[in-house]
mmCIF file of C-alpha atoms in Angstrom:
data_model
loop_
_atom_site.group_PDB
_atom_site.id
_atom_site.type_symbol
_atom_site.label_atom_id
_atom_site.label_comp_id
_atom_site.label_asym_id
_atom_site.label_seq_id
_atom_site.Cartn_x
_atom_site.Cartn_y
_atom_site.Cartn_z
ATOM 1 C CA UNK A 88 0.000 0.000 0.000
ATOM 2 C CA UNK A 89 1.034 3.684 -0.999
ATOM 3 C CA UNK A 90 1.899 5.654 1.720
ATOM 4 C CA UNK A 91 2.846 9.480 0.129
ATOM 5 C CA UNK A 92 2.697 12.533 3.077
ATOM 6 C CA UNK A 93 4.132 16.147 2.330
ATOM 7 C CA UNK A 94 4.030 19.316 4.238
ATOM 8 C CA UNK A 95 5.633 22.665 4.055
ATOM 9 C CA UNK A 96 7.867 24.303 6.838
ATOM 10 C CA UNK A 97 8.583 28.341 6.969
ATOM 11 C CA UNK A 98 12.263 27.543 6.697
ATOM 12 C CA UNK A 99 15.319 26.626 4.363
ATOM 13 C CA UNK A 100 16.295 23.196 3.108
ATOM 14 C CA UNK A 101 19.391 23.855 5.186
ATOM 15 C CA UNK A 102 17.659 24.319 8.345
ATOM 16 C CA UNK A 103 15.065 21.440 7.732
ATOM 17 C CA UNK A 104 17.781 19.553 7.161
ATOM 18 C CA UNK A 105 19.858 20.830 10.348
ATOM 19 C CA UNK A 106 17.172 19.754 12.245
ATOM 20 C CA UNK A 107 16.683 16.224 10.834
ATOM 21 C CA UNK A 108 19.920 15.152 11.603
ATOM 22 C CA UNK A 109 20.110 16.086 15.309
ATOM 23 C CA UNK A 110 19.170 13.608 17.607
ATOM 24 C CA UNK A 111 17.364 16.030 20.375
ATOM 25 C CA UNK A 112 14.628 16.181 17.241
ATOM 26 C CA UNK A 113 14.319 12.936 16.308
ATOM 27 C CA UNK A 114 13.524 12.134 20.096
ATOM 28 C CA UNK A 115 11.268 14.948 20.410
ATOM 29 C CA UNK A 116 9.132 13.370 16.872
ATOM 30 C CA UNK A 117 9.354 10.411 18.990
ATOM 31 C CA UNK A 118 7.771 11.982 22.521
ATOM 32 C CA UNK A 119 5.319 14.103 20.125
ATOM 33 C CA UNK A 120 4.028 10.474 18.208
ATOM 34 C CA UNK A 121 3.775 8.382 21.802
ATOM 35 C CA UNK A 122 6.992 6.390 21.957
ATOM 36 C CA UNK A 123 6.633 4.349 25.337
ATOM 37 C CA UNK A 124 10.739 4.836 24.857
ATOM 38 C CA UNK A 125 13.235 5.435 21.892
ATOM 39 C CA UNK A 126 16.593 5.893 21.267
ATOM 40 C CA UNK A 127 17.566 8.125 18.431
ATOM 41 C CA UNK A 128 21.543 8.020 16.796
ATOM 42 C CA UNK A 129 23.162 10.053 13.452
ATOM 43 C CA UNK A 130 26.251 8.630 12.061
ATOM 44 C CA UNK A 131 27.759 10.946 8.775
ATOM 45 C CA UNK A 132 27.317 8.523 5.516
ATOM 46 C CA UNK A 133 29.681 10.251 2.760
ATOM 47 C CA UNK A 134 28.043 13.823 2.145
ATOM 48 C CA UNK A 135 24.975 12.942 3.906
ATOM 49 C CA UNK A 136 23.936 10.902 7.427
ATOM 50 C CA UNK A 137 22.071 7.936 8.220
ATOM 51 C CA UNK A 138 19.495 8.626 10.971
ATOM 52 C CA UNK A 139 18.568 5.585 13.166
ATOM 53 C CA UNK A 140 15.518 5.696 15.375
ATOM 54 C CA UNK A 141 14.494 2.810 17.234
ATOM 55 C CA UNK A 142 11.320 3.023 19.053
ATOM 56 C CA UNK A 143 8.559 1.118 20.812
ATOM 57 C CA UNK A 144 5.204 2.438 20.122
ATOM 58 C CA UNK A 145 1.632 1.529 21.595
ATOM 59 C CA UNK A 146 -0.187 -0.595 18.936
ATOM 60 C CA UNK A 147 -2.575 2.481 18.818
ATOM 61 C CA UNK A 148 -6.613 2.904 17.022
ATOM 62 C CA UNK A 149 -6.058 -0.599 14.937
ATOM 63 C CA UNK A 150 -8.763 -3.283 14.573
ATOM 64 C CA UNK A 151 -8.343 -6.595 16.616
ATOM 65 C CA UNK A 152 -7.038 -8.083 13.139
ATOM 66 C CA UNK A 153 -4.251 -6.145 13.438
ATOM 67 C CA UNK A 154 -4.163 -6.205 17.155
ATOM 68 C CA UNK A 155 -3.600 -10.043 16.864
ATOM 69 C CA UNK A 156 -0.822 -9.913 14.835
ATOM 70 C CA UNK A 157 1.229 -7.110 16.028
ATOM 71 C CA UNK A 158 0.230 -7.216 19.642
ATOM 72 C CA UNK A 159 -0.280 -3.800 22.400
ATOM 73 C CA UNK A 160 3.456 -2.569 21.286
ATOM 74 C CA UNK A 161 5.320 -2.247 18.543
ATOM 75 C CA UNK A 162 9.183 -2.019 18.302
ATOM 76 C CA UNK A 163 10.015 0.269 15.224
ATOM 77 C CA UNK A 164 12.633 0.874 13.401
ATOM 78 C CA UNK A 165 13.197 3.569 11.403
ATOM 79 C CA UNK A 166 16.709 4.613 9.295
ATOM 80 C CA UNK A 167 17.018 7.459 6.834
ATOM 81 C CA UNK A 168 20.291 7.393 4.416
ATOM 82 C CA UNK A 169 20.475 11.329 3.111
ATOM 83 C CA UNK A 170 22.144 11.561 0.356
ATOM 84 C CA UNK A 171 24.397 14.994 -0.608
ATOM 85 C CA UNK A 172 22.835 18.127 -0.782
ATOM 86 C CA UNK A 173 22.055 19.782 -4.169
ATOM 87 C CA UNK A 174 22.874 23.432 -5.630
ATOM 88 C CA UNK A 175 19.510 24.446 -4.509
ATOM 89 C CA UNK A 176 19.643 22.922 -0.240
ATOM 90 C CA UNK A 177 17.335 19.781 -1.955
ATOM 91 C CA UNK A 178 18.580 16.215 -0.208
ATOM 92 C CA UNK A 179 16.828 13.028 -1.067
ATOM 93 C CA UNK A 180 17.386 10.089 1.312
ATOM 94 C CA UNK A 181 16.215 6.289 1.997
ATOM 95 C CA UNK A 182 13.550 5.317 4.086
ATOM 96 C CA UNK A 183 13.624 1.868 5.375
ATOM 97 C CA UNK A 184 11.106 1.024 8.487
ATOM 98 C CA UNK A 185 11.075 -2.423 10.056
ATOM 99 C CA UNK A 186 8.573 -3.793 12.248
ATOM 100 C CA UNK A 187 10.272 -6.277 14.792
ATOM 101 C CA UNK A 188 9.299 -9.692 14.753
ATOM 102 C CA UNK A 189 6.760 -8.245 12.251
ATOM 103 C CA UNK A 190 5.972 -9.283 8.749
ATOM 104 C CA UNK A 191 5.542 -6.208 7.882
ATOM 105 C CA UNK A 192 8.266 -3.230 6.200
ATOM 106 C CA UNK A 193 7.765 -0.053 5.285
ATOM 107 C CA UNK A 194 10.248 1.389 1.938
ATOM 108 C CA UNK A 195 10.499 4.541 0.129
ATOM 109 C CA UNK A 196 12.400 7.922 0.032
ATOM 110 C CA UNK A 197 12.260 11.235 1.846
ATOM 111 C CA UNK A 198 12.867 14.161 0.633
ATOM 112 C CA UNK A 199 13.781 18.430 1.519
ATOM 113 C CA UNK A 200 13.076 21.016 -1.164
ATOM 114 C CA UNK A 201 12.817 24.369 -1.702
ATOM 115 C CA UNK A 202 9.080 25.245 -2.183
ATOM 116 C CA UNK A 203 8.626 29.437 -2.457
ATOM 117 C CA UNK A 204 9.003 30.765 1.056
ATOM 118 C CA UNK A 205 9.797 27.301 2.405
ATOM 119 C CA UNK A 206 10.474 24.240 2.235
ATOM 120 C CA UNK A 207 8.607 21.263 1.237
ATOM 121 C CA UNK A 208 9.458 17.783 3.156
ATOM 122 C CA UNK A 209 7.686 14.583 1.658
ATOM 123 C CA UNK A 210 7.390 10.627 2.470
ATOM 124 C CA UNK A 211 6.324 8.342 -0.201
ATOM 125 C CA UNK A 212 6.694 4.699 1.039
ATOM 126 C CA UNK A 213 5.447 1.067 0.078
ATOM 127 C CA UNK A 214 4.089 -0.244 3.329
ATOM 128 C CA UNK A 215 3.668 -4.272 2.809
ATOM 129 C CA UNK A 216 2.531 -7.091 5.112
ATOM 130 C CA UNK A 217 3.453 -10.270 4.158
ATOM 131 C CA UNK A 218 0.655 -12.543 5.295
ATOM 132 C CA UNK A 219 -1.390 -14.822 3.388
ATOM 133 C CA UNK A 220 -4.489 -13.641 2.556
ATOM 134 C CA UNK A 221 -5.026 -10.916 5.135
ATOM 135 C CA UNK A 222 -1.957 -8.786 3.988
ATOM 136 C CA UNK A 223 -3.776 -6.204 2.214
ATOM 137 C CA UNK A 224 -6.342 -5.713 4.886
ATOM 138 C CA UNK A 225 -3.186 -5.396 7.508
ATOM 139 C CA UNK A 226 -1.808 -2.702 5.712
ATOM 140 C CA UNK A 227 -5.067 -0.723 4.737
ATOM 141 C CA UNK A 228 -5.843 -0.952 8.813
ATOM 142 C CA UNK A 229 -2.532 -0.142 9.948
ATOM 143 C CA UNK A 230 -1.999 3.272 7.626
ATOM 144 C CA UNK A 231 -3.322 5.702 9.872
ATOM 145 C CA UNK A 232 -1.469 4.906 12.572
ATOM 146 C CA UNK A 233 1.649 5.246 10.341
ATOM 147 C CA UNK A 234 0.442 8.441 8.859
ATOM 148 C CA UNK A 235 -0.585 9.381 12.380
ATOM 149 C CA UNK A 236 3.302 9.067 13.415
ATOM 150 C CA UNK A 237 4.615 11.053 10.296
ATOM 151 C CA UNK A 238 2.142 13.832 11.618
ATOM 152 C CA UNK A 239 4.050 14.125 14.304
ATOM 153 C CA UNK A 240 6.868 15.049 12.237
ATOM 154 C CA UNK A 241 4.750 17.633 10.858
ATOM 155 C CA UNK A 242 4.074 19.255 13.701
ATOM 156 C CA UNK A 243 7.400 18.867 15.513
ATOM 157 C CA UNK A 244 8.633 20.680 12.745
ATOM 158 C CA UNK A 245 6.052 23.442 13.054
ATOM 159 C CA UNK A 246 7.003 24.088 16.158
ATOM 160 C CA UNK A 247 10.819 24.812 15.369
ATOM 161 C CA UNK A 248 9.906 26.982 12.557
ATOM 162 C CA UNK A 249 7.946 29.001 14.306
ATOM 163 C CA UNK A 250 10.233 29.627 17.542
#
């Protein structure tokens, strides 16, 4: 299943991705989405970084189905791989989300552009659940919780724009 998010921040590319790459951030997304705990780490990858964020999450809104199969907590993974920024502050990086013990990934790309005043930031990601015959119900249940989490991005971000 598709999963494609975008918002605009009142900032740079530079500053967007400043901010991305600092751990204090990536813990506060965390605290702002519900983590029951998380640890957040950014290692430099050639011209970019790779941001790491492990976290376990309450099993949130979802349908018993789901429920059954993922349990009251799930243990997240998430990594980003930025890759160098352009002429115009643009990166482009690799999303890769793991569910542990889960059959269930989440792949795609992120990406910071310029966008007029601002700066557009935007997820597009194939979430898949590999289970026979339910799969595709698993994954249409368990998108807004994801999209719920990437909200929290959102307005994380928001917030550090604005102060």
């Amino acid at each position: 299943m598709k999963i494609s998010q975008q918002w605009t921040l009142p900032t740079t590319p530079d500053e967007v991705y400043a901010l991305s790459v600092d751990p204090a951030y990536q813990d506060e997304i965390c605290e702002e989405a519900g983590a029951l705990s998380h640890q957040s780490t950014v290692t430099e990858k050639g011209a970019g970084h790779e941001v790491r964020v492990q976290r376990i999450m309450p099993s949130g809104d979802v349908p018993d189905l789901v429920k059954k199969i993922v349990g009251d907590k799930v243990d997240v993974t998430q990594v980003i791989t930025w890759g160098a920024r352009q002429a115009d502050g643009s990166r482009e990086g690799t999303l890769d989300i793991g569910f542990k013990g889960q059959p269930i990934t989440m792949k795609g790309t992120a990406s910071i552009a310029p966008d007029g005043d601002g700066t557009r930031i935007a997820v597009d990601a194939d979430l898949k659940a590999k289970i026979p015959l339910v799969g595709g119900k698993v994954e249409k249940l368990s998108a807004p919780e994801i999209i719920k989490a990437i909200g929290a991005e959102e307005t994380v971000g928001m917030r550090h724009a604005s102060s």
